[in-house]
């Protein structure tokens, strides 16, 4: 891991912040928070993932990159004088044939292939480590925009029932138990029964699966029963892949017939908490931050 020279530690935040932008709203939300704090920001949006219209609306310096253009990313960050880098937003696990590697990527391709032989944490940590080797300081979204972290306690009008709280605690224990296997950051527990564990499909499709199981009678539960639980995996590098919550997750949890959502307080990010809480209230769902 690269070490920032002592003489530059005091002024590292004076340099522009580089944000490598995958898909979703979180990269630009972090950029906006950084700008409000007086940071200069350079966006490095990934073609095929970042939204061109949203990037244009941000009004920030932006240089588009193809997935696999590692050398171009490093050159861009150095040209703008960036010292800190945030990697944020969804990127589907790439197939080698889908990459457009530059010469730098080709030189480290054996390392990348080895990184693909493992879970998402394994892959992301190797990619992040490479940028650190090039002298950049890798920082998490929560360090730049701590306001995006969901706090402890009940966030809306709807409260957890005792049975919901028990399901939530079981789910939190399960996520932590599964952590060493690099599986997922999300589970559904209903009446002390594990209904679903997030795997490669992601949260939204997992919730669709839960709804389908109820619709066909495979899982028979009353409406508004069960809890979606999200938390970081133990030992996870929180600079790279914090779990997130958004409006689509609220819609999915409601459609799946769940009672609400519980997250690890300070371990899950959300772009617009107020809008999310309003929607949860409308759907009759609770959102609760659990102390770890």
PDB file of C-alpha atoms in Angstrom:
ATOM      1  CA  UNK A   1       0.000   0.000   0.000  1.00  0.00           C
ATOM      2  CA  UNK A   2       1.318   3.405  -0.959  1.00  0.00           C
ATOM      3  CA  UNK A   3       2.135   5.804   1.870  1.00  0.00           C
ATOM      4  CA  UNK A   4       1.371   9.501   1.491  1.00  0.00           C
ATOM      5  CA  UNK A   5       4.526  11.526   2.255  1.00  0.00           C
ATOM      6  CA  UNK A   6       4.303  13.265   5.623  1.00  0.00           C
ATOM      7  CA  UNK A   7       4.804  16.694   4.050  1.00  0.00           C
ATOM      8  CA  UNK A   8       1.645  16.269   1.950  1.00  0.00           C
ATOM      9  CA  UNK A   9      -0.748  14.930   4.575  1.00  0.00           C
ATOM     10  CA  UNK A  10      -1.872  18.394   5.703  1.00  0.00           C
ATOM     11  CA  UNK A  11      -2.753  19.561   2.195  1.00  0.00           C
ATOM     12  CA  UNK A  12      -3.988  16.354   0.553  1.00  0.00           C
ATOM     13  CA  UNK A  13      -7.599  17.523   0.782  1.00  0.00           C
ATOM     14  CA  UNK A  14      -6.642  20.711  -1.055  1.00  0.00           C
ATOM     15  CA  UNK A  15      -6.008  18.624  -4.168  1.00  0.00           C
ATOM     16  CA  UNK A  16      -8.949  17.673  -6.406  1.00  0.00           C
ATOM     17  CA  UNK A  17     -10.863  14.549  -5.446  1.00  0.00           C
ATOM     18  CA  UNK A  18     -11.122  11.956  -8.206  1.00  0.00           C
ATOM     19  CA  UNK A  19     -14.366   9.967  -8.334  1.00  0.00           C
ATOM     20  CA  UNK A  20     -14.474   6.891 -10.553  1.00  0.00           C
ATOM     21  CA  UNK A  21     -18.194   6.683 -11.327  1.00  0.00           C
ATOM     22  CA  UNK A  22     -20.036   3.465 -11.961  1.00  0.00           C
ATOM     23  CA  UNK A  23     -23.805   3.350 -12.341  1.00  0.00           C
ATOM     24  CA  UNK A  24     -26.429   4.749 -10.008  1.00  0.00           C
ATOM     25  CA  UNK A  25     -26.928   8.015  -8.155  1.00  0.00           C
ATOM     26  CA  UNK A  26     -24.324   7.582  -5.423  1.00  0.00           C
ATOM     27  CA  UNK A  27     -21.195   8.828  -7.262  1.00  0.00           C
ATOM     28  CA  UNK A  28     -22.781  12.188  -8.052  1.00  0.00           C
ATOM     29  CA  UNK A  29     -24.311  12.462  -4.576  1.00  0.00           C
ATOM     30  CA  UNK A  30     -20.830  12.090  -3.106  1.00  0.00           C
ATOM     31  CA  UNK A  31     -19.491  14.622  -5.619  1.00  0.00           C
ATOM     32  CA  UNK A  32     -22.169  17.147  -4.599  1.00  0.00           C
ATOM     33  CA  UNK A  33     -21.353  16.657  -0.925  1.00  0.00           C
ATOM     34  CA  UNK A  34     -17.638  17.172  -1.595  1.00  0.00           C
ATOM     35  CA  UNK A  35     -18.318  20.370  -3.542  1.00  0.00           C
ATOM     36  CA  UNK A  36     -20.486  21.699  -0.700  1.00  0.00           C
ATOM     37  CA  UNK A  37     -17.498  21.127   1.593  1.00  0.00           C
ATOM     38  CA  UNK A  38     -15.294  23.178  -0.708  1.00  0.00           C
ATOM     39  CA  UNK A  39     -13.506  20.295  -2.445  1.00  0.00           C
ATOM     40  CA  UNK A  40     -12.606  20.392  -6.102  1.00  0.00           C
ATOM     41  CA  UNK A  41     -13.876  17.278  -7.862  1.00  0.00           C
ATOM     42  CA  UNK A  42     -12.963  15.484 -11.078  1.00  0.00           C
ATOM     43  CA  UNK A  43     -15.355  12.819 -12.360  1.00  0.00           C
ATOM     44  CA  UNK A  44     -14.140   9.727 -14.194  1.00  0.00           C
ATOM     45  CA  UNK A  45     -17.430   8.198 -15.398  1.00  0.00           C
ATOM     46  CA  UNK A  46     -17.373   4.695 -16.881  1.00  0.00           C
ATOM     47  CA  UNK A  47     -18.994   4.271 -20.294  1.00  0.00           C
ATOM     48  CA  UNK A  48     -21.979   1.977 -20.190  1.00  0.00           C
ATOM     49  CA  UNK A  49     -22.564   2.555 -16.469  1.00  0.00           C
ATOM     50  CA  UNK A  50     -22.616   6.241 -15.535  1.00  0.00           C
ATOM     51  CA  UNK A  51     -25.566   8.305 -16.785  1.00  0.00           C
ATOM     52  CA  UNK A  52     -24.341  10.876 -19.377  1.00  0.00           C
ATOM     53  CA  UNK A  53     -27.206  13.295 -18.666  1.00  0.00           C
ATOM     54  CA  UNK A  54     -26.642  13.185 -14.906  1.00  0.00           C
ATOM     55  CA  UNK A  55     -22.902  13.713 -15.378  1.00  0.00           C
ATOM     56  CA  UNK A  56     -23.567  16.698 -17.635  1.00  0.00           C
ATOM     57  CA  UNK A  57     -25.999  18.207 -15.113  1.00  0.00           C
ATOM     58  CA  UNK A  58     -23.362  17.957 -12.372  1.00  0.00           C
ATOM     59  CA  UNK A  59     -21.340  20.625 -14.191  1.00  0.00           C
ATOM     60  CA  UNK A  60     -18.014  19.210 -12.987  1.00  0.00           C
ATOM     61  CA  UNK A  61     -14.866  18.329 -14.930  1.00  0.00           C
ATOM     62  CA  UNK A  62     -15.471  14.867 -16.360  1.00  0.00           C
ATOM     63  CA  UNK A  63     -13.357  12.536 -18.479  1.00  0.00           C
ATOM     64  CA  UNK A  64     -15.097   9.384 -19.683  1.00  0.00           C
ATOM     65  CA  UNK A  65     -13.319   6.054 -19.493  1.00  0.00           C
ATOM     66  CA  UNK A  66     -13.932   2.553 -20.802  1.00  0.00           C
ATOM     67  CA  UNK A  67     -13.917  -0.317 -18.356  1.00  0.00           C
ATOM     68  CA  UNK A  68     -10.390  -1.692 -18.439  1.00  0.00           C
ATOM     69  CA  UNK A  69      -8.682   1.611 -19.303  1.00  0.00           C
ATOM     70  CA  UNK A  70      -6.603   1.533 -16.128  1.00  0.00           C
ATOM     71  CA  UNK A  71      -3.681   3.454 -17.568  1.00  0.00           C
ATOM     72  CA  UNK A  72      -5.988   6.217 -18.827  1.00  0.00           C
ATOM     73  CA  UNK A  73      -7.581   6.465 -15.381  1.00  0.00           C
ATOM     74  CA  UNK A  74      -4.218   6.834 -13.670  1.00  0.00           C
ATOM     75  CA  UNK A  75      -3.006   9.373 -16.237  1.00  0.00           C
ATOM     76  CA  UNK A  76      -6.217  11.399 -15.864  1.00  0.00           C
ATOM     77  CA  UNK A  77      -5.999  11.469 -12.074  1.00  0.00           C
ATOM     78  CA  UNK A  78      -2.377  12.568 -12.190  1.00  0.00           C
ATOM     79  CA  UNK A  79      -3.018  15.216 -14.838  1.00  0.00           C
ATOM     80  CA  UNK A  80      -5.676  16.823 -12.629  1.00  0.00           C
ATOM     81  CA  UNK A  81      -3.457  16.583  -9.549  1.00  0.00           C
ATOM     82  CA  UNK A  82      -5.757  14.199  -7.667  1.00  0.00           C
ATOM     83  CA  UNK A  83      -4.350  12.585  -4.550  1.00  0.00           C
ATOM     84  CA  UNK A  84      -7.497  10.944  -3.180  1.00  0.00           C
ATOM     85  CA  UNK A  85      -9.759   8.607  -5.165  1.00  0.00           C
ATOM     86  CA  UNK A  86     -13.286   7.334  -4.540  1.00  0.00           C
ATOM     87  CA  UNK A  87     -14.545   4.283  -6.449  1.00  0.00           C
ATOM     88  CA  UNK A  88     -18.328   4.214  -6.334  1.00  0.00           C
ATOM     89  CA  UNK A  89     -21.391   2.980  -8.237  1.00  0.00           C
ATOM     90  CA  UNK A  90     -22.413  -0.365  -9.614  1.00  0.00           C
ATOM     91  CA  UNK A  91     -20.351  -2.195 -12.216  1.00  0.00           C
ATOM     92  CA  UNK A  92     -21.412  -5.639 -13.323  1.00  0.00           C
ATOM     93  CA  UNK A  93     -18.762  -8.306 -12.889  1.00  0.00           C
ATOM     94  CA  UNK A  94     -16.965  -8.048 -16.226  1.00  0.00           C
ATOM     95  CA  UNK A  95     -16.235 -10.736 -18.745  1.00  0.00           C
ATOM     96  CA  UNK A  96     -12.714 -10.548 -20.098  1.00  0.00           C
ATOM     97  CA  UNK A  97     -13.978 -10.251 -23.672  1.00  0.00           C
ATOM     98  CA  UNK A  98     -16.070  -7.204 -22.723  1.00  0.00           C
ATOM     99  CA  UNK A  99     -13.053  -5.218 -21.495  1.00  0.00           C
ATOM    100  CA  UNK A 100     -11.184  -2.658 -23.552  1.00  0.00           C
ATOM    101  CA  UNK A 101      -7.796  -2.911 -21.871  1.00  0.00           C
ATOM    102  CA  UNK A 102      -5.092  -0.338 -22.443  1.00  0.00           C
ATOM    103  CA  UNK A 103      -1.377  -1.145 -22.164  1.00  0.00           C
ATOM    104  CA  UNK A 104      -1.326  -0.676 -18.407  1.00  0.00           C
ATOM    105  CA  UNK A 105      -4.251  -3.057 -18.009  1.00  0.00           C
ATOM    106  CA  UNK A 106      -2.573  -5.598 -20.270  1.00  0.00           C
ATOM    107  CA  UNK A 107       0.536  -5.530 -18.074  1.00  0.00           C
ATOM    108  CA  UNK A 108      -1.499  -6.367 -14.970  1.00  0.00           C
ATOM    109  CA  UNK A 109      -3.994  -8.654 -16.714  1.00  0.00           C
ATOM    110  CA  UNK A 110      -2.730 -11.822 -14.972  1.00  0.00           C
ATOM    111  CA  UNK A 111      -3.382 -10.152 -11.607  1.00  0.00           C
ATOM    112  CA  UNK A 112      -6.862  -9.122 -12.734  1.00  0.00           C
ATOM    113  CA  UNK A 113      -7.679 -12.632 -13.948  1.00  0.00           C
ATOM    114  CA  UNK A 114      -6.580 -14.010 -10.581  1.00  0.00           C
ATOM    115  CA  UNK A 115      -8.768 -11.427  -8.823  1.00  0.00           C
ATOM    116  CA  UNK A 116     -11.797 -12.606 -10.813  1.00  0.00           C
ATOM    117  CA  UNK A 117     -11.406 -16.017  -9.203  1.00  0.00           C
ATOM    118  CA  UNK A 118     -13.146 -15.008  -6.003  1.00  0.00           C
ATOM    119  CA  UNK A 119     -15.996 -12.946  -4.588  1.00  0.00           C
ATOM    120  CA  UNK A 120     -16.711  -9.289  -5.163  1.00  0.00           C
ATOM    121  CA  UNK A 121     -14.745  -8.190  -2.089  1.00  0.00           C
ATOM    122  CA  UNK A 122     -11.704 -10.064  -3.369  1.00  0.00           C
ATOM    123  CA  UNK A 123     -11.967  -8.422  -6.790  1.00  0.00           C
ATOM    124  CA  UNK A 124     -12.595  -4.898  -5.510  1.00  0.00           C
ATOM    125  CA  UNK A 125      -9.791  -5.050  -2.970  1.00  0.00           C
ATOM    126  CA  UNK A 126      -7.323  -6.017  -5.710  1.00  0.00           C
ATOM    127  CA  UNK A 127      -8.491  -3.188  -7.982  1.00  0.00           C
ATOM    128  CA  UNK A 128      -8.355  -0.679  -5.123  1.00  0.00           C
ATOM    129  CA  UNK A 129      -4.942  -1.947  -4.104  1.00  0.00           C
ATOM    130  CA  UNK A 130      -3.594  -1.296  -7.587  1.00  0.00           C
ATOM    131  CA  UNK A 131      -4.563   2.389  -7.397  1.00  0.00           C
ATOM    132  CA  UNK A 132      -2.885   2.618  -3.996  1.00  0.00           C
ATOM    133  CA  UNK A 133       0.282   1.147  -5.495  1.00  0.00           C
ATOM    134  CA  UNK A 134       0.242   4.050  -7.942  1.00  0.00           C
ATOM    135  CA  UNK A 135       0.396   6.514  -5.042  1.00  0.00           C
ATOM    136  CA  UNK A 136      -3.281   7.430  -4.650  1.00  0.00           C
ATOM    137  CA  UNK A 137      -5.120   7.405  -1.346  1.00  0.00           C
ATOM    138  CA  UNK A 138      -8.302   5.357  -1.628  1.00  0.00           C
ATOM    139  CA  UNK A 139     -11.143   6.850   0.441  1.00  0.00           C
ATOM    140  CA  UNK A 140     -14.684   5.678   1.091  1.00  0.00           C
ATOM    141  CA  UNK A 141     -17.856   7.514   0.166  1.00  0.00           C
ATOM    142  CA  UNK A 142     -18.735   7.752   3.852  1.00  0.00           C
ATOM    143  CA  UNK A 143     -15.506   9.663   4.540  1.00  0.00           C
ATOM    144  CA  UNK A 144     -16.375  12.289   1.932  1.00  0.00           C
ATOM    145  CA  UNK A 145     -20.136  12.354   2.510  1.00  0.00           C
ATOM    146  CA  UNK A 146     -20.921  11.083   6.023  1.00  0.00           C
ATOM    147  CA  UNK A 147     -24.416  12.566   5.659  1.00  0.00           C
ATOM    148  CA  UNK A 148     -25.273   9.657   3.345  1.00  0.00           C
ATOM    149  CA  UNK A 149     -24.933   7.106   6.163  1.00  0.00           C
ATOM    150  CA  UNK A 150     -28.198   5.933   7.688  1.00  0.00           C
ATOM    151  CA  UNK A 151     -28.322   6.658  11.443  1.00  0.00           C
ATOM    152  CA  UNK A 152     -29.488   4.525  14.356  1.00  0.00           C
ATOM    153  CA  UNK A 153     -33.127   4.364  15.371  1.00  0.00           C
ATOM    154  CA  UNK A 154     -36.546   4.508  13.729  1.00  0.00           C
ATOM    155  CA  UNK A 155     -36.461   6.751  10.653  1.00  0.00           C
ATOM    156  CA  UNK A 156     -40.139   7.032   9.776  1.00  0.00           C
ATOM    157  CA  UNK A 157     -43.598   6.874  11.316  1.00  0.00           C
ATOM    158  CA  UNK A 158     -43.870   3.070  11.238  1.00  0.00           C
ATOM    159  CA  UNK A 159     -42.367   1.195  14.180  1.00  0.00           C
ATOM    160  CA  UNK A 160     -40.999  -2.335  14.401  1.00  0.00           C
ATOM    161  CA  UNK A 161     -43.025  -4.886  16.319  1.00  0.00           C
ATOM    162  CA  UNK A 162     -41.210  -7.215  18.735  1.00  0.00           C
ATOM    163  CA  UNK A 163     -41.378 -10.063  16.179  1.00  0.00           C
ATOM    164  CA  UNK A 164     -39.865  -7.775  13.531  1.00  0.00           C
ATOM    165  CA  UNK A 165     -37.033  -6.829  15.869  1.00  0.00           C
ATOM    166  CA  UNK A 166     -36.283 -10.512  16.433  1.00  0.00           C
ATOM    167  CA  UNK A 167     -36.230 -11.189  12.684  1.00  0.00           C
ATOM    168  CA  UNK A 168     -33.958  -8.183  12.190  1.00  0.00           C
ATOM    169  CA  UNK A 169     -31.440  -9.408  14.745  1.00  0.00           C
ATOM    170  CA  UNK A 170     -31.419 -12.887  13.192  1.00  0.00           C
ATOM    171  CA  UNK A 171     -30.803 -11.312   9.791  1.00  0.00           C
ATOM    172  CA  UNK A 172     -27.956  -9.168  11.101  1.00  0.00           C
ATOM    173  CA  UNK A 173     -26.315 -12.219  12.677  1.00  0.00           C
ATOM    174  CA  UNK A 174     -26.743 -14.140   9.419  1.00  0.00           C
ATOM    175  CA  UNK A 175     -25.082 -11.447   7.277  1.00  0.00           C
ATOM    176  CA  UNK A 176     -22.124 -11.430   9.665  1.00  0.00           C
ATOM    177  CA  UNK A 177     -21.901 -15.218   9.687  1.00  0.00           C
ATOM    178  CA  UNK A 178     -21.918 -15.399   5.883  1.00  0.00           C
ATOM    179  CA  UNK A 179     -19.352 -12.605   5.553  1.00  0.00           C
ATOM    180  CA  UNK A 180     -16.252 -14.844   5.275  1.00  0.00           C
ATOM    181  CA  UNK A 181     -17.823 -16.524   2.237  1.00  0.00           C
ATOM    182  CA  UNK A 182     -18.163 -13.151   0.422  1.00  0.00           C
ATOM    183  CA  UNK A 183     -21.806 -13.880  -0.395  1.00  0.00           C
ATOM    184  CA  UNK A 184     -24.025 -10.827  -0.036  1.00  0.00           C
ATOM    185  CA  UNK A 185     -24.889  -7.934   2.209  1.00  0.00           C
ATOM    186  CA  UNK A 186     -28.598  -8.575   2.450  1.00  0.00           C
ATOM    187  CA  UNK A 187     -31.050 -11.228   3.690  1.00  0.00           C
ATOM    188  CA  UNK A 188     -34.785 -11.573   4.302  1.00  0.00           C
ATOM    189  CA  UNK A 189     -36.029 -13.167   7.517  1.00  0.00           C
ATOM    190  CA  UNK A 190     -39.707 -13.760   8.348  1.00  0.00           C
ATOM    191  CA  UNK A 191     -40.999 -15.325  11.563  1.00  0.00           C
ATOM    192  CA  UNK A 192     -37.451 -16.451  12.419  1.00  0.00           C
ATOM    193  CA  UNK A 193     -37.219 -18.256   9.059  1.00  0.00           C
ATOM    194  CA  UNK A 194     -34.598 -17.275   6.475  1.00  0.00           C
ATOM    195  CA  UNK A 195     -36.576 -16.573   3.318  1.00  0.00           C
ATOM    196  CA  UNK A 196     -33.763 -15.359   1.065  1.00  0.00           C
ATOM    197  CA  UNK A 197     -30.039 -14.579   0.948  1.00  0.00           C
ATOM    198  CA  UNK A 198     -28.680 -12.100  -1.565  1.00  0.00           C
ATOM    199  CA  UNK A 199     -26.277 -13.645  -4.052  1.00  0.00           C
ATOM    200  CA  UNK A 200     -25.218 -12.642  -7.559  1.00  0.00           C
ATOM    201  CA  UNK A 201     -28.700 -11.386  -8.491  1.00  0.00           C
ATOM    202  CA  UNK A 202     -28.551  -8.386  -6.148  1.00  0.00           C
ATOM    203  CA  UNK A 203     -31.131  -6.952  -3.770  1.00  0.00           C
ATOM    204  CA  UNK A 204     -33.859  -6.031  -6.258  1.00  0.00           C
ATOM    205  CA  UNK A 205     -34.044  -9.463  -7.899  1.00  0.00           C
ATOM    206  CA  UNK A 206     -33.826 -11.131  -4.503  1.00  0.00           C
ATOM    207  CA  UNK A 207     -36.920  -9.186  -3.439  1.00  0.00           C
ATOM    208  CA  UNK A 208     -38.686 -10.192  -6.658  1.00  0.00           C
ATOM    209  CA  UNK A 209     -37.902 -13.803  -5.791  1.00  0.00           C
ATOM    210  CA  UNK A 210     -39.391 -13.343  -2.318  1.00  0.00           C
ATOM    211  CA  UNK A 211     -42.573 -11.890  -3.796  1.00  0.00           C
ATOM    212  CA  UNK A 212     -42.809 -14.720  -6.332  1.00  0.00           C
ATOM    213  CA  UNK A 213     -42.447 -17.385  -3.636  1.00  0.00           C
ATOM    214  CA  UNK A 214     -45.347 -15.838  -1.751  1.00  0.00           C
ATOM    215  CA  UNK A 215     -47.447 -15.424  -4.891  1.00  0.00           C
ATOM    216  CA  UNK A 216     -47.181 -19.125  -5.797  1.00  0.00           C
ATOM    217  CA  UNK A 217     -47.787 -20.256  -2.235  1.00  0.00           C
ATOM    218  CA  UNK A 218     -44.322 -21.672  -1.711  1.00  0.00           C
ATOM    219  CA  UNK A 219     -43.967 -19.290   1.228  1.00  0.00           C
ATOM    220  CA  UNK A 220     -47.202 -18.659   3.124  1.00  0.00           C
ATOM    221  CA  UNK A 221     -47.115 -15.599   5.315  1.00  0.00           C
ATOM    222  CA  UNK A 222     -49.502 -12.792   6.213  1.00  0.00           C
ATOM    223  CA  UNK A 223     -49.030  -9.468   4.480  1.00  0.00           C
ATOM    224  CA  UNK A 224     -46.444  -7.170   6.041  1.00  0.00           C
ATOM    225  CA  UNK A 225     -44.406  -9.987   7.549  1.00  0.00           C
ATOM    226  CA  UNK A 226     -40.634 -10.286   7.340  1.00  0.00           C
ATOM    227  CA  UNK A 227     -37.646  -7.967   7.380  1.00  0.00           C
ATOM    228  CA  UNK A 228     -35.074  -7.053   4.765  1.00  0.00           C
ATOM    229  CA  UNK A 229     -31.728  -6.710   6.566  1.00  0.00           C
ATOM    230  CA  UNK A 230     -28.698  -4.946   5.066  1.00  0.00           C
ATOM    231  CA  UNK A 231     -25.254  -4.629   6.605  1.00  0.00           C
ATOM    232  CA  UNK A 232     -21.602  -4.647   5.552  1.00  0.00           C
ATOM    233  CA  UNK A 233     -19.850  -7.988   5.669  1.00  0.00           C
ATOM    234  CA  UNK A 234     -17.329  -8.481   8.494  1.00  0.00           C
ATOM    235  CA  UNK A 235     -13.843  -7.552   7.355  1.00  0.00           C
ATOM    236  CA  UNK A 236     -15.221  -5.809   4.274  1.00  0.00           C
ATOM    237  CA  UNK A 237     -13.225  -2.847   2.972  1.00  0.00           C
ATOM    238  CA  UNK A 238     -15.797  -0.133   3.566  1.00  0.00           C
ATOM    239  CA  UNK A 239     -13.991   2.213   1.224  1.00  0.00           C
ATOM    240  CA  UNK A 240     -15.074   0.110  -1.740  1.00  0.00           C
ATOM    241  CA  UNK A 241     -18.481  -1.478  -1.391  1.00  0.00           C
ATOM    242  CA  UNK A 242     -20.822  -0.206   1.296  1.00  0.00           C
ATOM    243  CA  UNK A 243     -24.369  -1.533   0.936  1.00  0.00           C
ATOM    244  CA  UNK A 244     -26.910   1.017  -0.212  1.00  0.00           C
ATOM    245  CA  UNK A 245     -30.608   1.668   0.098  1.00  0.00           C
ATOM    246  CA  UNK A 246     -32.823   3.521  -2.343  1.00  0.00           C
ATOM    247  CA  UNK A 247     -36.372   4.099  -3.498  1.00  0.00           C
ATOM    248  CA  UNK A 248     -36.364   0.976  -5.651  1.00  0.00           C
ATOM    249  CA  UNK A 249     -35.498  -1.116  -2.592  1.00  0.00           C
ATOM    250  CA  UNK A 250     -38.456   0.369  -0.700  1.00  0.00           C
ATOM    251  CA  UNK A 251     -40.769  -0.424  -3.619  1.00  0.00           C
ATOM    252  CA  UNK A 252     -39.390  -3.952  -3.837  1.00  0.00           C
ATOM    253  CA  UNK A 253     -39.765  -4.640  -0.123  1.00  0.00           C
ATOM    254  CA  UNK A 254     -43.374  -3.461  -0.210  1.00  0.00           C
ATOM    255  CA  UNK A 255     -44.171  -5.561  -3.295  1.00  0.00           C
ATOM    256  CA  UNK A 256     -42.615  -8.591  -1.586  1.00  0.00           C
ATOM    257  CA  UNK A 257     -45.009  -8.213   1.343  1.00  0.00           C
ATOM    258  CA  UNK A 258     -42.385  -7.361   3.950  1.00  0.00           C
ATOM    259  CA  UNK A 259     -42.956  -5.406   7.136  1.00  0.00           C
ATOM    260  CA  UNK A 260     -39.881  -3.254   6.827  1.00  0.00           C
ATOM    261  CA  UNK A 261     -36.162  -2.768   6.458  1.00  0.00           C
ATOM    262  CA  UNK A 262     -33.415  -2.903   9.075  1.00  0.00           C
ATOM    263  CA  UNK A 263     -29.842  -1.784   8.406  1.00  0.00           C
ATOM    264  CA  UNK A 264     -26.646  -1.560  10.377  1.00  0.00           C
ATOM    265  CA  UNK A 265     -26.551   2.027  11.587  1.00  0.00           C
ATOM    266  CA  UNK A 266     -23.594   3.845  10.035  1.00  0.00           C
ATOM    267  CA  UNK A 267     -22.963   0.948   7.645  1.00  0.00           C
ATOM    268  CA  UNK A 268     -25.446   1.626   4.822  1.00  0.00           C
ATOM    269  CA  UNK A 269     -25.681   4.663   2.529  1.00  0.00           C
ATOM    270  CA  UNK A 270     -28.696   6.352   0.949  1.00  0.00           C
ATOM    271  CA  UNK A 271     -28.896   9.281  -1.461  1.00  0.00           C
ATOM    272  CA  UNK A 272     -32.149  10.952  -0.372  1.00  0.00           C
ATOM    273  CA  UNK A 273     -33.131   9.725   3.089  1.00  0.00           C
ATOM    274  CA  UNK A 274     -36.113  12.082   3.364  1.00  0.00           C
ATOM    275  CA  UNK A 275     -37.676  10.847   0.112  1.00  0.00           C
ATOM    276  CA  UNK A 276     -36.995   7.259   1.073  1.00  0.00           C
ATOM    277  CA  UNK A 277     -38.654   7.660   4.478  1.00  0.00           C
ATOM    278  CA  UNK A 278     -41.684   9.360   2.906  1.00  0.00           C
ATOM    279  CA  UNK A 279     -42.118   6.442   0.513  1.00  0.00           C
ATOM    280  CA  UNK A 280     -41.706   3.896   3.307  1.00  0.00           C
ATOM    281  CA  UNK A 281     -44.367   5.701   5.338  1.00  0.00           C
ATOM    282  CA  UNK A 282     -46.718   5.642   2.342  1.00  0.00           C
ATOM    283  CA  UNK A 283     -46.123   1.910   1.897  1.00  0.00           C
ATOM    284  CA  UNK A 284     -46.535   1.184   5.597  1.00  0.00           C
ATOM    285  CA  UNK A 285     -42.944  -0.040   5.998  1.00  0.00           C
ATOM    286  CA  UNK A 286     -40.541   0.689   8.823  1.00  0.00           C
ATOM    287  CA  UNK A 287     -36.903   1.659   8.303  1.00  0.00           C
ATOM    288  CA  UNK A 288     -34.681   1.162  11.321  1.00  0.00           C
ATOM    289  CA  UNK A 289     -30.966   1.592  11.923  1.00  0.00           C
ATOM    290  CA  UNK A 290     -29.628  -1.083  14.276  1.00  0.00           C
ATOM    291  CA  UNK A 291     -26.642  -0.523  16.517  1.00  0.00           C
ATOM    292  CA  UNK A 292     -23.951  -3.051  15.622  1.00  0.00           C
TER     293      UNK A 292
END
